[in-house]
Amino acid sequence: MGTFLISKRKSDEFQFVLKAGNGQVILASEGYTTKAACENGIESVRKNSQDDARYEKLEAKNGKPYFNLKAANGQIIGNSEIYESVTARDNGIESVKKNAPDADVKEDL
């Protein structure tokens, strides 16, 4: 089972990561000015993670694949790591779809 982990950056912004059951980070958020906004971001991931159209499949400058998860308004709510292959990236998307809806929320503040 996945876990959303809320933490604070050195800049005092809040951010979350979604970790798969094995502890690997599969999605990371932008910085948020308040904890409430960060929690809203988590809810947006839960809601949008099941819609294939919300995943933007991209290629980094080094040619390696990654993805962004976008909200209905087109705003990026999370991005993935850089993967070694398209298959690995697509597996990452499936992992977000599997883990996000029922993931626990924990804090490391």
XYZ file of N, CA, C and O in Angstrom:
436
model
N 0.834 -1.185 0.000
C 0.000 0.000 0.000
C 0.879 1.250 0.000
O 1.879 1.308 0.689
N 0.480 2.237 -0.782
C 1.265 3.458 -0.906
C 1.075 4.425 0.254
O 0.172 4.281 1.068
N 1.947 5.426 0.285
C 1.912 6.453 1.328
C 2.257 7.808 0.730
O 3.221 7.933 -0.023
N 1.446 8.802 1.072
C 1.809 10.183 0.801
C 2.578 10.686 2.013
O 2.109 10.547 3.145
N 3.738 11.254 1.794
C 4.540 11.792 2.887
C 4.686 13.292 2.686
O 5.240 13.744 1.678
N 4.165 14.062 3.642
C 4.271 15.520 3.605
C 5.519 15.922 4.378
O 5.732 15.475 5.508
N 6.323 16.772 3.771
C 7.530 17.274 4.443
C 7.673 18.763 4.152
O 6.931 19.331 3.357
N 8.657 19.362 4.818
C 8.921 20.780 4.635
C 10.297 20.945 4.021
O 11.265 20.343 4.457
N 10.370 21.783 3.004
C 11.655 22.075 2.367
C 12.408 23.099 3.192
O 11.842 23.761 4.070
N 13.687 23.274 2.880
C 14.493 24.288 3.570
C 13.917 25.679 3.378
O 14.080 26.553 4.219
N 13.209 25.888 2.271
C 12.592 27.187 1.970
C 11.283 27.393 2.728
O 10.581 28.369 2.496
N 10.949 26.481 3.632
C 9.707 26.492 4.414
C 8.462 26.173 3.593
O 7.358 26.330 4.068
N 8.637 25.719 2.353
C 7.500 25.270 1.575
C 7.201 23.819 1.931
O 8.096 23.059 2.270
N 5.926 23.470 1.831
C 5.500 22.087 2.035
C 5.536 21.357 0.696
O 5.310 21.952 -0.347
N 5.830 20.070 0.748
C 5.767 19.244 -0.450
C 5.352 17.848 -0.031
O 5.446 17.474 1.135
N 4.847 17.090 -1.003
C 4.537 15.684 -0.736
C 5.213 14.810 -1.768
O 5.526 15.252 -2.875
N 5.447 13.589 -1.372
C 5.854 12.543 -2.303
C 4.882 11.384 -2.117
O 4.336 11.184 -1.033
N 4.659 10.662 -3.183
C 3.888 9.425 -3.121
C 4.871 8.288 -3.226
O 5.650 8.215 -4.181
N 4.851 7.437 -2.211
C 5.738 6.276 -2.197
C 4.924 5.016 -2.429
O 3.830 4.864 -1.892
N 5.479 4.118 -3.226
C 4.859 2.802 -3.436
C 5.036 1.967 -2.168
O 5.768 2.353 -1.253
N 4.399 0.818 -2.150
C 4.496 -0.069 -0.993
C 5.916 -0.469 -0.655
O 6.240 -0.734 0.505
N 6.814 -0.470 -1.647
C 8.214 -0.843 -1.408
C 9.063 0.336 -0.948
O 10.274 0.213 -0.785
N 8.428 1.504 -0.765
C 9.147 2.678 -0.263
C 9.743 3.564 -1.339
O 10.283 4.628 -1.055
N 9.635 3.155 -2.605
C 10.199 3.948 -3.696
C 9.290 5.136 -4.014
O 8.072 5.001 -4.100
N 9.897 6.321 -4.179
C 9.138 7.514 -4.548
C 8.705 7.386 -6.003
O 9.526 7.164 -6.891
N 7.389 7.520 -6.242
C 6.874 7.400 -7.601
C 6.293 8.713 -8.127
O 6.045 8.848 -9.325
N 6.091 9.697 -7.244
C 5.582 11.001 -7.663
C 5.987 12.037 -6.618
O 5.897 11.760 -5.418
N 6.432 13.198 -7.071
C 6.820 14.284 -6.167
C 6.082 15.558 -6.568
O 5.881 15.822 -7.757
N 5.705 16.340 -5.579
C 4.936 17.560 -5.846
C 5.832 18.775 -5.977
O 7.028 18.737 -5.676
N 5.200 19.859 -6.357
C 5.822 21.175 -6.305
C 5.846 21.638 -4.850
O 5.350 20.937 -3.975
N 6.361 22.824 -4.609
C 6.322 23.394 -3.270
C 5.025 24.153 -3.042
O 4.507 24.803 -3.953
N 4.491 24.047 -1.843
C 3.262 24.742 -1.467
C 3.559 25.666 -0.290
O 4.339 25.316 0.593
N 2.894 26.818 -0.253
C 3.148 27.781 0.820
C 2.478 27.377 2.133
O 2.934 27.775 3.196
N 1.415 26.580 2.065
C 0.727 26.151 3.288
C 0.521 24.639 3.278
O 0.477 24.014 2.201
N 0.369 24.088 4.461
C 0.107 22.651 4.585
C -1.249 22.313 3.972
O -1.403 21.278 3.325
N -2.228 23.194 4.139
C -3.561 22.954 3.582
C -3.500 22.862 2.057
O -4.152 22.000 1.455
N -2.725 23.722 1.431
C -2.581 23.670 -0.026
C -1.905 22.364 -0.443
O -2.268 21.766 -1.456
N -0.943 21.912 0.342
C -0.267 20.643 0.072
C -1.261 19.483 0.171
O -1.278 18.591 -0.677
N -2.102 19.522 1.187
C -3.118 18.475 1.345
C -4.121 18.494 0.185
O -4.570 17.438 -0.265
N -4.442 19.691 -0.315
C -5.312 19.788 -1.492
C -4.638 19.161 -2.707
O -5.302 18.545 -3.542
N -3.319 19.326 -2.808
C -2.566 18.702 -3.891
C -2.665 17.188 -3.836
O -2.819 16.524 -4.875
N -2.599 16.636 -2.640
C -2.742 15.185 -2.464
C -4.119 14.727 -2.942
O -4.238 13.730 -3.657
N -5.149 15.471 -2.562
C -6.507 15.110 -2.995
C -6.637 15.191 -4.513
O -7.318 14.390 -5.134
N -5.959 16.152 -5.120
C -5.964 16.288 -6.571
C -5.289 15.084 -7.232
O -5.754 14.592 -8.263
N -4.206 14.601 -6.627
C -3.548 13.398 -7.152
C -4.504 12.215 -7.057
O -4.663 11.454 -8.019
N -5.151 12.050 -5.912
C -6.102 10.945 -5.750
C -7.162 10.986 -6.862
O -7.488 9.970 -7.466
N -7.700 12.176 -7.111
C -8.788 12.357 -8.073
C -8.321 12.167 -9.514
O -9.006 11.533 -10.316
N -7.185 12.721 -9.859
C -6.740 12.731 -11.246
C -5.913 11.508 -11.651
O -5.716 11.270 -12.840
N -5.439 10.744 -10.678
C -4.519 9.639 -10.980
C -5.150 8.525 -11.798
O -4.440 7.754 -12.441
N -6.463 8.432 -11.812
C -7.125 7.339 -12.522
C -7.423 7.654 -13.986
O -7.867 6.799 -14.734
N -7.168 8.897 -14.392
C -7.483 9.346 -15.750
C -6.212 9.352 -16.602
O -5.323 10.180 -16.403
N -6.138 8.452 -17.570
C -4.945 8.359 -18.426
C -4.615 9.676 -19.115
O -3.447 9.977 -19.366
N -5.641 10.464 -19.427
C -5.426 11.732 -20.132
C -4.689 12.756 -19.276
O -4.170 13.744 -19.803
N -4.615 12.533 -17.975
C -3.946 13.474 -17.072
C -2.431 13.252 -16.999
O -1.717 14.037 -16.398
N -1.955 12.173 -17.610
C -0.522 11.878 -17.598
C 0.138 12.421 -18.855
O -0.280 12.114 -19.965
N 1.138 13.234 -18.650
C 1.913 13.788 -19.746
C 3.231 13.026 -19.799
O 4.041 13.109 -18.873
N 3.412 12.257 -20.875
C 4.620 11.448 -21.038
C 5.667 12.280 -21.768
O 5.420 12.740 -22.885
N 6.808 12.469 -21.127
C 7.832 13.378 -21.638
C 9.196 12.708 -21.735
O 9.386 11.589 -21.258
N 10.125 13.452 -22.307
C 11.503 12.992 -22.424
C 12.422 14.089 -21.886
O 12.302 15.257 -22.270
N 13.323 13.717 -20.993
C 14.278 14.668 -20.430
C 15.321 15.047 -21.485
O 15.419 14.409 -22.537
N 16.106 16.058 -21.190
C 17.148 16.517 -22.126
C 18.124 15.404 -22.490
O 18.679 15.387 -23.576
N 18.314 14.461 -21.567
C 19.238 13.345 -21.842
C 18.561 12.202 -22.608
O 19.150 11.148 -22.805
N 17.300 12.417 -23.016
C 16.589 11.421 -23.808
C 15.846 10.376 -23.001
O 15.195 9.498 -23.565
N 15.923 10.451 -21.677
C 15.268 9.447 -20.836
C 13.833 9.880 -20.506
O 13.551 11.056 -20.348
N 12.929 8.906 -20.390
C 11.514 9.226 -20.182
C 11.160 9.543 -18.731
O 11.801 9.057 -17.793
N 10.125 10.382 -18.584
C 9.517 10.679 -17.289
C 8.081 11.112 -17.552
O 7.644 11.189 -18.698
N 7.321 11.400 -16.489
C 5.948 11.864 -16.693
C 5.576 12.918 -15.660
O 6.171 13.020 -14.588
N 4.575 13.716 -16.042
C 3.918 14.652 -15.135
C 2.471 14.217 -15.001
O 1.876 13.721 -15.959
N 1.907 14.437 -13.814
C 0.472 14.247 -13.600
C -0.134 15.632 -13.505
O 0.342 16.466 -12.719
N -1.160 15.888 -14.318
C -1.767 17.211 -14.364
C -3.199 17.175 -13.849
O -3.896 16.169 -14.003
N -3.624 18.298 -13.295
C -5.013 18.473 -12.871
C -5.862 18.814 -14.096
O -5.340 19.070 -15.189
N -7.166 18.869 -13.915
C -8.080 19.173 -15.019
C -7.779 20.539 -15.636
O -7.992 20.745 -16.826
N -7.251 21.465 -14.837
C -6.938 22.805 -15.348
C -5.576 22.874 -16.049
O -5.140 23.939 -16.460
N -4.909 21.734 -16.153
C -3.622 21.685 -16.839
C -2.417 21.936 -15.952
O -1.278 21.817 -16.397
N -2.644 22.261 -14.684
C -1.536 22.516 -13.765
C -0.876 21.194 -13.362
O -1.555 20.212 -13.076
N 0.449 21.196 -13.340
C 1.188 20.003 -12.913
C 1.042 19.838 -11.401
O 1.308 20.763 -10.640
N 0.611 18.658 -10.972
C 0.468 18.391 -9.533
C 1.511 17.407 -9.028
O 1.674 17.249 -7.824
N 2.220 16.788 -9.935
C 3.293 15.886 -9.518
C 4.120 15.467 -10.714
O 3.641 15.457 -11.845
N 5.387 15.164 -10.443
C 6.235 14.653 -11.514
C 7.007 13.450 -11.013
O 7.180 13.249 -9.824
N 7.435 12.664 -11.985
C 8.117 11.414 -11.670
C 9.620 11.614 -11.682
O 10.124 12.672 -12.041
N 10.292 10.544 -11.348
C 11.732 10.492 -11.524
C 12.022 10.307 -13.011
O 11.114 10.099 -13.813
N 13.283 10.353 -13.361
C 13.719 10.033 -14.722
C 13.920 8.517 -14.786
O 14.587 7.940 -13.926
N 13.337 7.894 -15.793
C 13.407 6.436 -15.917
C 14.419 6.033 -16.981
O 14.768 6.810 -17.859
N 14.829 4.780 -16.920
C 15.784 4.238 -17.884
C 15.122 3.809 -19.180
O 15.780 3.705 -20.208
N 13.813 3.550 -19.134
C 13.120 3.080 -20.336
C 11.671 3.542 -20.326
O 11.122 3.900 -19.271
N 11.049 3.510 -21.500
C 9.630 3.845 -21.625
C 8.797 2.846 -20.826
O 7.820 3.211 -20.170
N 9.183 1.586 -20.856
C 8.454 0.563 -20.092
C 8.490 0.871 -18.600
O 7.467 0.766 -17.916
N 9.650 1.262 -18.089
C 9.768 1.600 -16.669
C 8.894 2.808 -16.336
O 8.238 2.843 -15.296
N 8.874 3.815 -17.231
C 8.020 4.991 -17.008
C 6.555 4.584 -16.977
O 5.811 4.993 -16.095
N 6.145 3.767 -17.921
C 4.747 3.335 -17.965
C 4.380 2.514 -16.727
O 3.264 2.613 -16.216
N 5.322 1.733 -16.224
C 5.103 1.007 -14.966
C 4.962 1.990 -13.802
O 4.194 1.746 -12.876
N 5.717 3.090 -13.843
C 5.595 4.131 -12.811
C 4.210 4.744 -12.806
O 3.617 4.974 -11.746
N 3.676 5.008 -13.990
C 2.311 5.546 -14.091
C 1.315 4.554 -13.503
O 0.431 4.937 -12.722
N 1.448 3.295 -13.840
C 0.540 2.265 -13.302
C 0.657 2.186 -11.780
O -0.341 1.966 -11.084
N 1.854 2.390 -11.264
C 2.058 2.369 -9.816
C 1.350 3.543 -9.142
O 0.751 3.390 -8.072
N 1.387 4.714 -9.764
C 0.655 5.869 -9.221
C -0.838 5.560 -9.226
O -1.536 5.786 -8.225
N -1.337 5.018 -10.332
C -2.763 4.697 -10.431
C -3.184 3.685 -9.369
O -4.282 3.772 -8.811
N -2.304 2.750 -9.082
C -2.604 1.702 -8.102
C -2.519 2.232 -6.662
O -3.355 1.905 -5.822
N -1.493 3.045 -6.381
C -1.223 3.439 -4.992
C -1.935 4.697 -4.514
O -2.259 4.820 -3.336
N -2.178 5.656 -5.395
C -2.677 6.961 -4.964
C -4.060 6.944 -4.299
O -4.247 7.611 -3.280
N -5.038 6.229 -4.842
C -6.403 6.358 -4.292
C -6.530 6.033 -2.800
O -7.276 6.702 -2.089
N -5.831 5.030 -2.323
C -5.999 4.578 -0.935
C -4.767 4.797 -0.073
O -4.697 4.268 1.041
N -3.814 5.580 -0.560
C -2.575 5.779 0.199
C -2.825 6.531 1.498
O -3.605 7.479 1.542
N -2.131 6.102 2.556
C -2.173 6.827 3.817
C -1.422 8.140 3.650
O -0.545 8.266 2.780
N -1.733 9.101 4.506
C -0.987 10.367 4.525
C -0.228 10.429 5.834
O -0.788 10.281 6.918
N 1.093 10.625 5.726
C 1.945 10.756 6.905
C 2.703 12.063 6.805
O 2.832 12.631 5.715
N 3.218 12.519 7.941
C 3.958 13.776 7.961
C 5.357 13.556 8.491
O 5.571 12.750 9.389
N 6.279 14.289 7.909
C 7.669 14.322 8.380
C 8.055 15.800 8.437
O 8.731 16.318 7.563
N 7.532 16.466 9.455
C 7.704 17.924 9.526
C 8.716 18.304 10.548
O 8.933 18.179 11.546
